[in-house]
Coordinates of C-alpha atoms and ligand atoms in Angstrom, one line a residue:
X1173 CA 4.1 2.8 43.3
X1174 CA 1.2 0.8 42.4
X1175 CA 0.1 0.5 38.6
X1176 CA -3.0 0.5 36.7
X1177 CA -3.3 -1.5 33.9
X1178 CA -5.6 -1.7 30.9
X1179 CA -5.7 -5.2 28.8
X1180 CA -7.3 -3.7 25.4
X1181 CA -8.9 -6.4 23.6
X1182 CA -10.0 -7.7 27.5
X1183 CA -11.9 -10.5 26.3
X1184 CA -9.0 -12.5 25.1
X1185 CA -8.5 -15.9 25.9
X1186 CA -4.8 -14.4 26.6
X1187 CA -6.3 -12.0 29.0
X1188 CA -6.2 -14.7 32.4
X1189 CA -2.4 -15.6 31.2
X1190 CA -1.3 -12.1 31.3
X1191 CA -2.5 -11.1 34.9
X1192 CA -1.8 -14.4 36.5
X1193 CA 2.1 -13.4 35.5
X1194 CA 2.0 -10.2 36.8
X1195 CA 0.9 -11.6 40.2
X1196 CA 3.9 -13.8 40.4
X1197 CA 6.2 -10.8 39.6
X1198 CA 3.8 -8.6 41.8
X1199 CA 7.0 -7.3 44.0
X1200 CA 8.4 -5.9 40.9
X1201 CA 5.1 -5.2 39.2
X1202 CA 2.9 -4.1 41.7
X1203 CA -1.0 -3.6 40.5
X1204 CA -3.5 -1.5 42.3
X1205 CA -6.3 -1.7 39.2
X1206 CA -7.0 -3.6 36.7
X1207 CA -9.3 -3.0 33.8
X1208 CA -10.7 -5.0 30.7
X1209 CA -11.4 -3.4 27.4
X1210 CA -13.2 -4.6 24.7
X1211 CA -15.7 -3.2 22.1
X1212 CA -17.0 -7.2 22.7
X1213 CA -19.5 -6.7 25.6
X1214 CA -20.3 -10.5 25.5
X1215 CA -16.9 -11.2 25.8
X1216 CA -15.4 -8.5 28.0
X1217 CA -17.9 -9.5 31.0
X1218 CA -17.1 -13.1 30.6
X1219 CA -13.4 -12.4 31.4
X1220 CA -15.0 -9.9 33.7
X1221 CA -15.9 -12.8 35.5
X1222 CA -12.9 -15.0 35.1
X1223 CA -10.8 -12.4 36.2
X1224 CA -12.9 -11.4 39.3
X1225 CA -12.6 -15.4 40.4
X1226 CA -9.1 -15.5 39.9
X1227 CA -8.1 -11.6 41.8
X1228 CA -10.3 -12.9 44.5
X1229 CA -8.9 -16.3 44.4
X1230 CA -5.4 -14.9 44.5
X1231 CA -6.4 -12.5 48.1
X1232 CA -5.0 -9.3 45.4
X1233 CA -7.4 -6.6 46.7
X1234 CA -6.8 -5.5 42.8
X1235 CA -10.0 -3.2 42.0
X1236 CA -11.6 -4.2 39.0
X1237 CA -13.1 -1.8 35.9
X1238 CA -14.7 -3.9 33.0
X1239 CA -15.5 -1.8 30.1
X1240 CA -16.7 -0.9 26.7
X1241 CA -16.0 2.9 27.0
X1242 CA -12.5 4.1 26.1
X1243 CA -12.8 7.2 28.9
X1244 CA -13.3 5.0 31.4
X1245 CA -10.7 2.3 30.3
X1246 CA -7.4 4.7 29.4
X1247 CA -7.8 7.8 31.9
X1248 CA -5.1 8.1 34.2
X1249 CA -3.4 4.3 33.4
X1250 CA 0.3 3.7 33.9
X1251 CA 0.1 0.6 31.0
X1252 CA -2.1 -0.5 28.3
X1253 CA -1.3 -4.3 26.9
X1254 CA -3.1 -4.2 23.6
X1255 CA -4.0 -7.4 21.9
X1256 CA -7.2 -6.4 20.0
X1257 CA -8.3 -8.4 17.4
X1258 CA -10.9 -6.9 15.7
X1259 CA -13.6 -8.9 13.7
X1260 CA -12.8 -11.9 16.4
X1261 CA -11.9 -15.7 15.4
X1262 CA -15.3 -15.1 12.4
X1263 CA -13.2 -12.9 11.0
X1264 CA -10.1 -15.0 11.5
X1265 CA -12.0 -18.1 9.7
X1266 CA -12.5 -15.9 6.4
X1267 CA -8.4 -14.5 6.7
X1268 CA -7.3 -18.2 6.2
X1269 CA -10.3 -19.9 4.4
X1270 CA -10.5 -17.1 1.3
X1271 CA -7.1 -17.2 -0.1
X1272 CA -7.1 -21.2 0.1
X1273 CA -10.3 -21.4 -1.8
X1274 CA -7.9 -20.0 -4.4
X1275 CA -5.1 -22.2 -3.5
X1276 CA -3.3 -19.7 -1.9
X1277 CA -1.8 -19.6 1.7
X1278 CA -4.3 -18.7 4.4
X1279 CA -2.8 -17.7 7.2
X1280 CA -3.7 -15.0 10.3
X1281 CA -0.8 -12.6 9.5
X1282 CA 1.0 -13.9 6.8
X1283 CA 0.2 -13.6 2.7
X1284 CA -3.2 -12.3 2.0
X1285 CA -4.9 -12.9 5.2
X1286 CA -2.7 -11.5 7.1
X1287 CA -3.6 -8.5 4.4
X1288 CA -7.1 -8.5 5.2
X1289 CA -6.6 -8.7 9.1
X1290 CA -4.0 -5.6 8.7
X1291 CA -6.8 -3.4 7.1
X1292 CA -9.2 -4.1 9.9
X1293 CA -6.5 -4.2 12.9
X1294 CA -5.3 -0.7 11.4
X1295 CA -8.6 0.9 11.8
X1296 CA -9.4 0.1 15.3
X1297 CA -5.5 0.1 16.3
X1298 CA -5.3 3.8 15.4
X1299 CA -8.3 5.1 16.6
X1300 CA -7.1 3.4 20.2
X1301 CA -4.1 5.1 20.2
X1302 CA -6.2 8.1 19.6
X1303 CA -8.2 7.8 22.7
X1304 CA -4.9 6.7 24.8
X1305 CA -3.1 10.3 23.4
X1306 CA -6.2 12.0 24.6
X1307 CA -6.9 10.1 28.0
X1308 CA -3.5 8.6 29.0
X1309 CA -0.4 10.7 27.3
X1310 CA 1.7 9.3 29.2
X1311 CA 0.7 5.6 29.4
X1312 CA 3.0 2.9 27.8
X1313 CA 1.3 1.2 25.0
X1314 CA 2.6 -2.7 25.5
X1315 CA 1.3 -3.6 22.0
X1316 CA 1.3 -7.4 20.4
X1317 CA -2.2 -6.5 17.8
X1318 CA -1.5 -8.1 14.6
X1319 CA -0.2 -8.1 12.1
X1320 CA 2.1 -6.2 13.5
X1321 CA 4.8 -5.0 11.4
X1322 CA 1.8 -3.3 9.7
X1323 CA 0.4 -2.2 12.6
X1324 CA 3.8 -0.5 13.5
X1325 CA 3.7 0.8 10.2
X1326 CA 0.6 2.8 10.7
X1327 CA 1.4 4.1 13.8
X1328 CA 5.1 5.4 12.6
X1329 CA 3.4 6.8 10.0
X1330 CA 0.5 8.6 12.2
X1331 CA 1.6 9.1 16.0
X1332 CA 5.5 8.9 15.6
X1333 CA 5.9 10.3 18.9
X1334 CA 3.9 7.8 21.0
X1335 CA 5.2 5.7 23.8
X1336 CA 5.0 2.6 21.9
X1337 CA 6.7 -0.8 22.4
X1338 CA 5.9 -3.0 19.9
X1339 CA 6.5 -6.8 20.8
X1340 CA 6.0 -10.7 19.3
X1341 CA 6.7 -13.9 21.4
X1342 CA 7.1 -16.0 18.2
X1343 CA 11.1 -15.6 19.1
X1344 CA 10.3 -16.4 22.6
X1345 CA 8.4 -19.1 21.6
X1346 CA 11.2 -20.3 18.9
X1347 CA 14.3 -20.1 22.1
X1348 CA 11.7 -22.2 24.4
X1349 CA 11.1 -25.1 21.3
X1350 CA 15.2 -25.3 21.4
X1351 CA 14.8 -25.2 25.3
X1352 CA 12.8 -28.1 25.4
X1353 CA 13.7 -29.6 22.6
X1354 CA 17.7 -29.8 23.6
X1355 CA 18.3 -28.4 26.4
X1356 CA 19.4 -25.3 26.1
X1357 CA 18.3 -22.3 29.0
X1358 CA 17.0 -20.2 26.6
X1359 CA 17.8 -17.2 29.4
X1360 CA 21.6 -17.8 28.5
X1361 CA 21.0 -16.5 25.4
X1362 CA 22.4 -13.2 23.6
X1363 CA 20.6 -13.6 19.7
X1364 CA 21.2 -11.9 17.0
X1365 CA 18.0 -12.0 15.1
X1366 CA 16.9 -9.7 11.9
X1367 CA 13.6 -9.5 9.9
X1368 CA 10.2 -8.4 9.7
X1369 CA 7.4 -9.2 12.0
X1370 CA 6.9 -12.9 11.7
X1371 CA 9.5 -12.7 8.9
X1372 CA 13.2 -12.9 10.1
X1373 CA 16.3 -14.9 11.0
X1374 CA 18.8 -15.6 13.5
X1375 CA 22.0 -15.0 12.8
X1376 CA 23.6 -16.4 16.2
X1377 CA 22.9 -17.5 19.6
X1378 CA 25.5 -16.7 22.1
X1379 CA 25.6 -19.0 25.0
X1380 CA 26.7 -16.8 28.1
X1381 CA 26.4 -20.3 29.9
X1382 CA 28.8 -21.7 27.3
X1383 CA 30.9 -18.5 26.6
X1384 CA 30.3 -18.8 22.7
X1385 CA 27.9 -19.0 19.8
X1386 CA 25.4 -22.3 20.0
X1387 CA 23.8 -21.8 17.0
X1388 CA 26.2 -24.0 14.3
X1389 CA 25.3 -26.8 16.8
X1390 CA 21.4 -25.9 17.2
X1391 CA 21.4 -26.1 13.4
X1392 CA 22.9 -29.6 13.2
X1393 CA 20.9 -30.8 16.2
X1394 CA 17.3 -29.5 14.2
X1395 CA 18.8 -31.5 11.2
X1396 CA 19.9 -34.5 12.7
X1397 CA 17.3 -34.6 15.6
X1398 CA 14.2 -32.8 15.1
X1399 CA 12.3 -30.4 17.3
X1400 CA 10.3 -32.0 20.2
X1401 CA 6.5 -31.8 19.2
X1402 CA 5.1 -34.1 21.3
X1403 CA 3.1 -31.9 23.4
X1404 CA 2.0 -29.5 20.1
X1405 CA -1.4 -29.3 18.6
X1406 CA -1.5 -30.7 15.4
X1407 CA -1.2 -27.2 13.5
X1408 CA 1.5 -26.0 15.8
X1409 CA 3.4 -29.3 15.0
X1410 CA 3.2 -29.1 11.7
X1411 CA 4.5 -25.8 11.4
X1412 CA 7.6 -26.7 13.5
X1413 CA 8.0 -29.6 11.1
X1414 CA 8.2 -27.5 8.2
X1415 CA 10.7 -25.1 9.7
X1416 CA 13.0 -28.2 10.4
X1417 CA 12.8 -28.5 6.3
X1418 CA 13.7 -25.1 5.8
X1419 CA 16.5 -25.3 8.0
X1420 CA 17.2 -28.5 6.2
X1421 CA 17.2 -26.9 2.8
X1422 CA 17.3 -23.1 2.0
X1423 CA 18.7 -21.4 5.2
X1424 CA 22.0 -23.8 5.8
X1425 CA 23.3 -20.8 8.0
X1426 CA 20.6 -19.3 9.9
X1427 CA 17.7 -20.2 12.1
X1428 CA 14.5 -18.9 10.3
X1429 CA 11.0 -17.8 12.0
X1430 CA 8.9 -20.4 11.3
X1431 CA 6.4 -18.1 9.9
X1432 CA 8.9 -17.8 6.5
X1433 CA 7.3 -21.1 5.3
X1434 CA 4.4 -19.2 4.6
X1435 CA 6.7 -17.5 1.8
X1436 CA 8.9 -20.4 0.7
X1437 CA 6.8 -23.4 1.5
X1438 CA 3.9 -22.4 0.3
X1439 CA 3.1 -26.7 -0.6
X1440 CA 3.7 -27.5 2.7
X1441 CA 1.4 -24.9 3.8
X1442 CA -1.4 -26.3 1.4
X1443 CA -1.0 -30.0 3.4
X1444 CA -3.4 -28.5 6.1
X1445 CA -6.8 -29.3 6.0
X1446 CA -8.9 -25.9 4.3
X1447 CA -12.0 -26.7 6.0
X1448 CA -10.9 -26.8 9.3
X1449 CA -7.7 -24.2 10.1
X1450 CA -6.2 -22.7 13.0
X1451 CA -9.4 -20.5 13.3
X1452 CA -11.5 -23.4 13.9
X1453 CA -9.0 -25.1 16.5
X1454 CA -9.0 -22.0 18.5
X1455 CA -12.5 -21.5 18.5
X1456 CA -13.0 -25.3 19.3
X1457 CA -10.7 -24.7 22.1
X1458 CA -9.6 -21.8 23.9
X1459 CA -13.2 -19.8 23.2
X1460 CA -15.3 -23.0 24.4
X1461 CA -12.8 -23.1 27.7
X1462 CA -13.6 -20.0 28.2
X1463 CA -17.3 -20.3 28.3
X1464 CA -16.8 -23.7 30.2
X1465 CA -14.7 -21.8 32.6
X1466 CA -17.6 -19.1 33.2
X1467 CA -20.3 -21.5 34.1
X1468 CA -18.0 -23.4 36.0
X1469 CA -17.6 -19.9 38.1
X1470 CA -21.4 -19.2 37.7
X1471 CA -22.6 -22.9 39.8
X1472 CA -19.9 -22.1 42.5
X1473 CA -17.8 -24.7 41.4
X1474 CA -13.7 -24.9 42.2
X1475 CA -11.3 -24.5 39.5
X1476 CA -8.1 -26.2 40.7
X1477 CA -6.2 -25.5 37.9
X1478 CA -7.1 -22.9 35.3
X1479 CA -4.6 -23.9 32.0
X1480 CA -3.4 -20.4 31.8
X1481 CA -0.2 -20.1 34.0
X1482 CA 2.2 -20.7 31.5
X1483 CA 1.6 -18.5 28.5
X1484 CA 4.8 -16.9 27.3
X1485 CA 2.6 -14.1 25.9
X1486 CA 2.1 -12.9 29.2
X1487 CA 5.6 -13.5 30.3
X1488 CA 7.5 -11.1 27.8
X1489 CA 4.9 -8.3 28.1
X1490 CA 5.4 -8.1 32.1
X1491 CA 9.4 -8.1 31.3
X1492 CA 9.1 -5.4 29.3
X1493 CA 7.3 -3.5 31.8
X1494 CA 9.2 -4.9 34.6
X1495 CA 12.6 -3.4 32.6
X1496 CA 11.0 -0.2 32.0
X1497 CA 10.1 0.3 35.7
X1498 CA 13.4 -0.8 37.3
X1499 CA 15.6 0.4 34.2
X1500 CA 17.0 -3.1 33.9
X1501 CA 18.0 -2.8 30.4
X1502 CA 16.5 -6.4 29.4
X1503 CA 16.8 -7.5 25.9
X1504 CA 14.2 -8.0 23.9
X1505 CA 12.9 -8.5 19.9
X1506 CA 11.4 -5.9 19.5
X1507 CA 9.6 -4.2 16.2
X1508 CA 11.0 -0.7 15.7
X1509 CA 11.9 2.2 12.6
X1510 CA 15.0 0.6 11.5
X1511 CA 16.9 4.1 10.8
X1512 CA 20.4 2.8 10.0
X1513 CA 20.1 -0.3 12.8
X1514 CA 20.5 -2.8 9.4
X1515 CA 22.7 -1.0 7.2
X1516 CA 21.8 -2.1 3.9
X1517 CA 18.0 -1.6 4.2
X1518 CA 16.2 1.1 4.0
X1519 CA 15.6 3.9 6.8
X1520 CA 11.9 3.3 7.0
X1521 CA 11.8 -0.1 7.4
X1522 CA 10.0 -1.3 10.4
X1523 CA 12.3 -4.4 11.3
X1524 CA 12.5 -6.7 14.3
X1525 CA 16.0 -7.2 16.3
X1526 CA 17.8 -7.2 19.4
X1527 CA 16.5 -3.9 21.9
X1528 CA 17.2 -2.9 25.4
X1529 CA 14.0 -1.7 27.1
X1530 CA 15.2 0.7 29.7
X1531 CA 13.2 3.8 31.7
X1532 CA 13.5 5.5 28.5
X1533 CA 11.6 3.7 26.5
X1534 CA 13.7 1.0 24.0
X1535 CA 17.2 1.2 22.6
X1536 CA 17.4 -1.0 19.6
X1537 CA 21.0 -1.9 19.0
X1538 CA 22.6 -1.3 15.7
X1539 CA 23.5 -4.5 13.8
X1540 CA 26.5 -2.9 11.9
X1541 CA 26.6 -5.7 9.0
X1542 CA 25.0 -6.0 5.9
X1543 CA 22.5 -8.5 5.4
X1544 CA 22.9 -11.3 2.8
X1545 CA 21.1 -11.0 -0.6
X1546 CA 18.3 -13.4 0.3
X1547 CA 17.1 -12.2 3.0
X1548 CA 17.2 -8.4 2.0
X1549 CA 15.5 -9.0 -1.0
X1550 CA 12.6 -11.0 0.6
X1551 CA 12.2 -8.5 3.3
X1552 CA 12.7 -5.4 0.5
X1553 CA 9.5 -7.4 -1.2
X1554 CA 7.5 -7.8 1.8
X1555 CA 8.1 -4.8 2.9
X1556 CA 6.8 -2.6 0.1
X1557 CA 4.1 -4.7 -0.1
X1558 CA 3.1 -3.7 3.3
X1559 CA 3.8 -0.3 2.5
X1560 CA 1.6 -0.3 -0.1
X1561 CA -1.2 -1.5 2.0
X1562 CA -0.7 1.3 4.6
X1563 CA -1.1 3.6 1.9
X1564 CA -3.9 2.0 0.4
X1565 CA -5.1 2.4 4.3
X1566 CA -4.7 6.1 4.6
X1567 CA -5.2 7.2 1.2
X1568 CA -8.8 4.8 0.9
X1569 CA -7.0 3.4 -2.6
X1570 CA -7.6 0.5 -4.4
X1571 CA -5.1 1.0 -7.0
X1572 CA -2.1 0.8 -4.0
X1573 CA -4.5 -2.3 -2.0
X1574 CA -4.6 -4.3 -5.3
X1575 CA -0.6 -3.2 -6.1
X1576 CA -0.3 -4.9 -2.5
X1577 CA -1.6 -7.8 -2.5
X1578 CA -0.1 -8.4 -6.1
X1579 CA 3.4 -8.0 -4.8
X1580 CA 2.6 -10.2 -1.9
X1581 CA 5.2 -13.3 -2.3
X1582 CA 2.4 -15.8 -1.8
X1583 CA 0.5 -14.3 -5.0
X1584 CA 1.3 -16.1 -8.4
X1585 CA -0.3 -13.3 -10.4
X1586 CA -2.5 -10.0 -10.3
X1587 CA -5.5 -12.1 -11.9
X1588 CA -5.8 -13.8 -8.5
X1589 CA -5.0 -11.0 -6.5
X1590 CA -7.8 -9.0 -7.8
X1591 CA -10.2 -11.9 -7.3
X1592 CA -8.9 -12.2 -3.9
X1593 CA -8.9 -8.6 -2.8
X1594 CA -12.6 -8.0 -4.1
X1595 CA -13.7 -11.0 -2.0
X1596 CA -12.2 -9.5 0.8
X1597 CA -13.9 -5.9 0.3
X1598 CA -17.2 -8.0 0.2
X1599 CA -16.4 -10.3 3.4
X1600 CA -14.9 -7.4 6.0
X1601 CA -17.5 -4.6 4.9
X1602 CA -17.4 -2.0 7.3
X1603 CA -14.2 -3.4 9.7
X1604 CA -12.0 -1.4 6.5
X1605 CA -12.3 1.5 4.9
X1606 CA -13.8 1.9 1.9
X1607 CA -11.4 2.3 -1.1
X1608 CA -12.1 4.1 -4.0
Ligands
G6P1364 C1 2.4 -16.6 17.9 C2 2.5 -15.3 17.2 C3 1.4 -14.4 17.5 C4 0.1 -15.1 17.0 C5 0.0 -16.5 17.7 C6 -1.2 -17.3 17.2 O1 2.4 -16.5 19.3 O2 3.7 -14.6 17.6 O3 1.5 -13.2 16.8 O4 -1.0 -14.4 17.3 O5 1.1 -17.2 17.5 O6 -1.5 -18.2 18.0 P1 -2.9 -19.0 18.0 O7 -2.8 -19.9 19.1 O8 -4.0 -17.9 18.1 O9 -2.9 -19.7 16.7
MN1365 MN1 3.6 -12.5 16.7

C-alpha cells in the first residue's frame, strides 16, 4: 500500500536528498503523496518548487501538498520525517557566535549553543507532536530535530506513548569516513556503540565479512594513517582531524563521536575562525544552491545533476521506514529511554545504542556490561545538565536554565554562564519560553 509522507521542516536543504532516496527504494517504499511542512512560507514554496521539478522529472505521479497549516500537513499520513529547525541558520549564527564571544565553544548542538537551540527546538518540537497526536495517531514520527537527546527528552517526558523513532546519521556518517577512508563495507558491520546524542563511543565493530571485531585495527589505522579528508569542507575536516587526536590521546580503546571534542578539546575547537562558522558555510552554500536551483527551474532551464543523491540523511530515515514496513529487523543507533539497556546508568537516561526497528516499533538491545568510569561520568554530567534544561523548559525557571548551563562541561564557571544565558534570553526572545 502506497504511503503518505510529510517532511516537517519542508524547506530544508535536506528535503530533495530525502525523497530522491525514497524513489530509488520506491518498490519497498512506495509513495502516493507527498507533502512539505514548514512554518517558513518563503522557504516551503521554494522546495515546493524543487520538488515539483524533480517528481515530475522522475515520471512519479506523486501528488504534491505544500503547506503552512498543520491540518492539512498531518491528517491521515502514514510518516512524518521531522527535521525542523526552528529560528533557521540566523538563529544558528547566534548558537555558535555567542558563547565564542566569550571564549567558549560554539557549536549547533553541543555546549551552550546547542543549549539555546534545545529551548527553541523544544517549543516547536512539542507542539508538532501535538498536532500529529490530534491529526495522525497513528503516523510514525521519523524524527532527526536537534539537539536531539533533548528533544527526546521532552517528549519522554510529555507524550511517552508516541510512535517515536528518534535517529542521528553522525554514526552513519562516522562507519562511511572508515569506509572510505580504509576500506571497510561499512554494511558488514555489527557496532557496539554507547552514549548520548552526539556524545558516545564505540566499543567494537564486528566484521561479519571478516568473522571478528575490526575495531583494534581501525584504531591503529586512524593513528598511523589518518582519516581521508580530501573531499571535506574545511569545517568538516577539521573536525575529523581532531577526532584522530582524541583517538590518539584519551580514548586508546574506543572510537569516539567526533562531536566529544566539543567537551574534551575545547582548544582545538577555538582554532576555527569565530567570524565565520559552520552557520555561515551553510548559508554560503546549501541555502544559496537552493535559491540558484529555483531560478534555474523558474527560466526552464535543465538541471542535469542536482548534488543531492547522496545524502546519508536521507538514506537511514527511509531504512528505518523500509524495516518498519517489511519487519526486517534492521539495526540501527537509535536514541531511546535507557531503562536498564546500560546497566550502570540510570533508568531515565535517554542514550543512543544498537536497536532493531521492526513492525513494532524499535527493540533496543540491552548492553549487559557496565560502562567504564570515564565515560559514565561524562555522560552522568551531560546528562543532568540536559535534564536541568528540560525542567527549566517545562517549569519556565531560570534557576534550573542557569543550574544548566553552569554544569555544562564546556563552562569554566557560573560567572560566564550567567552572562551567557542572559544574552541568550535577549537574542531568541519569543522562539523560548519566558523563565521566571
Ligand atoms: C551531522 C549530525 C546532525 C547535524 C549535521 C550538521 O549530520 O548528525 O545532527 O545536524 O551533522 O550538518 P551541517 O552540514 O548542517 O553542519
Ligand atoms: Mn545528529
Amino acid at each position: 500500500m502506497a504511503n503518505t509522507i510529510t517532511v516537517a521542516g519542508g524547506g530544508s536543504g535536506h528535503t530533495p536528498g530525502i525523497l530522491l532516496t525514497a524513489l530509488k527504494f520506491k518498490e519497498d517504499f512506495p509513495i502516493k503523496e507527498v507533502r512539505l511542512y514548514d512554518i517558513d512560507e518563503e522557504r516551503n514554496s521554494d522546495m515546493g518548487i524543487i520538488v515539483d521539478y524533480l517528481l515530475k522529472k522522475h515520471n512519479t505521479g506523486i501528488k504534491l501538498v505544500v503547506t503552512e497549516d498543520p491540518e492539512e500537513a498531518f491528517t491521515g499520513c502514514d510518516f512524518v520525517f521531522s527535521q525542523i529547525r526552528t529560528g533557521g541558520m540566523e538563529m544558528r549564527e547566534k548558537d555558535e557566535k555567542i558563547p565564542l564571544k566569550y571564549g567558549l565553544v560554539g557549536q549547533e548542538t553541543c555546549g551552550l549553543g546547542g543549549f539555546s537551540y534545545g529551548m527553541r527546538s523544544m517549543k516547536d518540537f512539542l507542539e508538532m507532536v501535538g498536532f500529529i497526536e490530534k491529526y495522525a495517531p497513528d503516523a510514525w514520527i521519523l524524527n532527526y530535530t536537534n539537539p536531539e537527546s533533548i528533544i527526546s527528552e521532552s517528549v519522554r517526558r510529555q507524550f511517552p506513548n508516541i510512535k517515536i523513532i528518534n535517529a542521528c546519521d553522525m554514526t552513519i556518517g562516522i562507519e562511511e569516513l572508515l569506509e572510505n577512508s580504509f576500506g571497510y563495507d561499512r554494511r558488514n558491520f555489527i557496532p557496539q556503540y554507547y552514549g548520548l546524542n552526539h556524545f558516545g563511543w564505540y566499543k567494537e565493530l564486528y566484521d561479519v565479512s571478516r568473522g571478528k571485531d575490526v575495531l583494534p585495527e581501525v584504531i591503529e589505522k586512524i593513528k598511523n594513517e589518518g582519516f581521508d579528508v580530501s573531499d571535506m569542507v574545511p569545517s568538516w575536516a577539521h573536525t575529523y582531524r581532531v577526532m584522530e587526536e582524541m583517538v590518539k590521546n584519551i580514548f586508546p580503546d574506543h572510537l569516539p563521536n567526533n562531536y566529544l571534542q566539543y567537551y574534551l578539546y575545547e582548544d582545538k575547537a577555538l582554532e576555527e575562525d569565530p567570524n565565520y562558522t559552520r552557520a555561515n558555510e551553510v548559508m554560503d552554500s546549501r541555502l544559496k544552491e537552493i535559491k540558484d536551483t529555483v531560478a534555474k527551474i523558474k527560466e526552464n532551464r535543465e538541471l542535469d545533476t542536482i548534488g543531492y543523491e547522496s545524502e546519508s540523511h536521507g538514506l537511514y530515515i527511509i531504512q528505518i521506514a523500509i524495516s518498519i514496513l517489511h519487519n526486517k529487523n534492521d539495526h540501527f543507533m537509535l536514541i531511546v529511554p535507557n531503562k536498564g539497556a546500560i546497566p550502570n546508568l540510570r533508568e531515565d537516561a535517554v542514550v543512543e545504542i544498537p536497536c532493531y526497528v521492526n513492525a513494532r516499533g524499535v527493540e533496543p538491545t540491552s548492553l549487559r556490561y557496565d560502562i567504564p568510569d570515564l565515560h559514565k561520568g561524562m555522560m552522568e554530567a551531560q546528562m543532568a545538565s540536559e535534564k536541568l534544561l528540560v525542567d527549566a523548559f517545562f517549569e519556565q525557571s531560570y534557576q534550573k536554565a542557569l543550574e544548566a548551563f553552569a554544569l555544562n562541561q564546556t563552562v569554566p564557571n557560573a560567572t560566564v554562564a550567567k552572562k551567557i544565558l542572559d544574552e541568550f534570553i535577549e537574542a531568541n526572545g519569543d522562539y523560548w519560553v519566558d523563565l521566571k
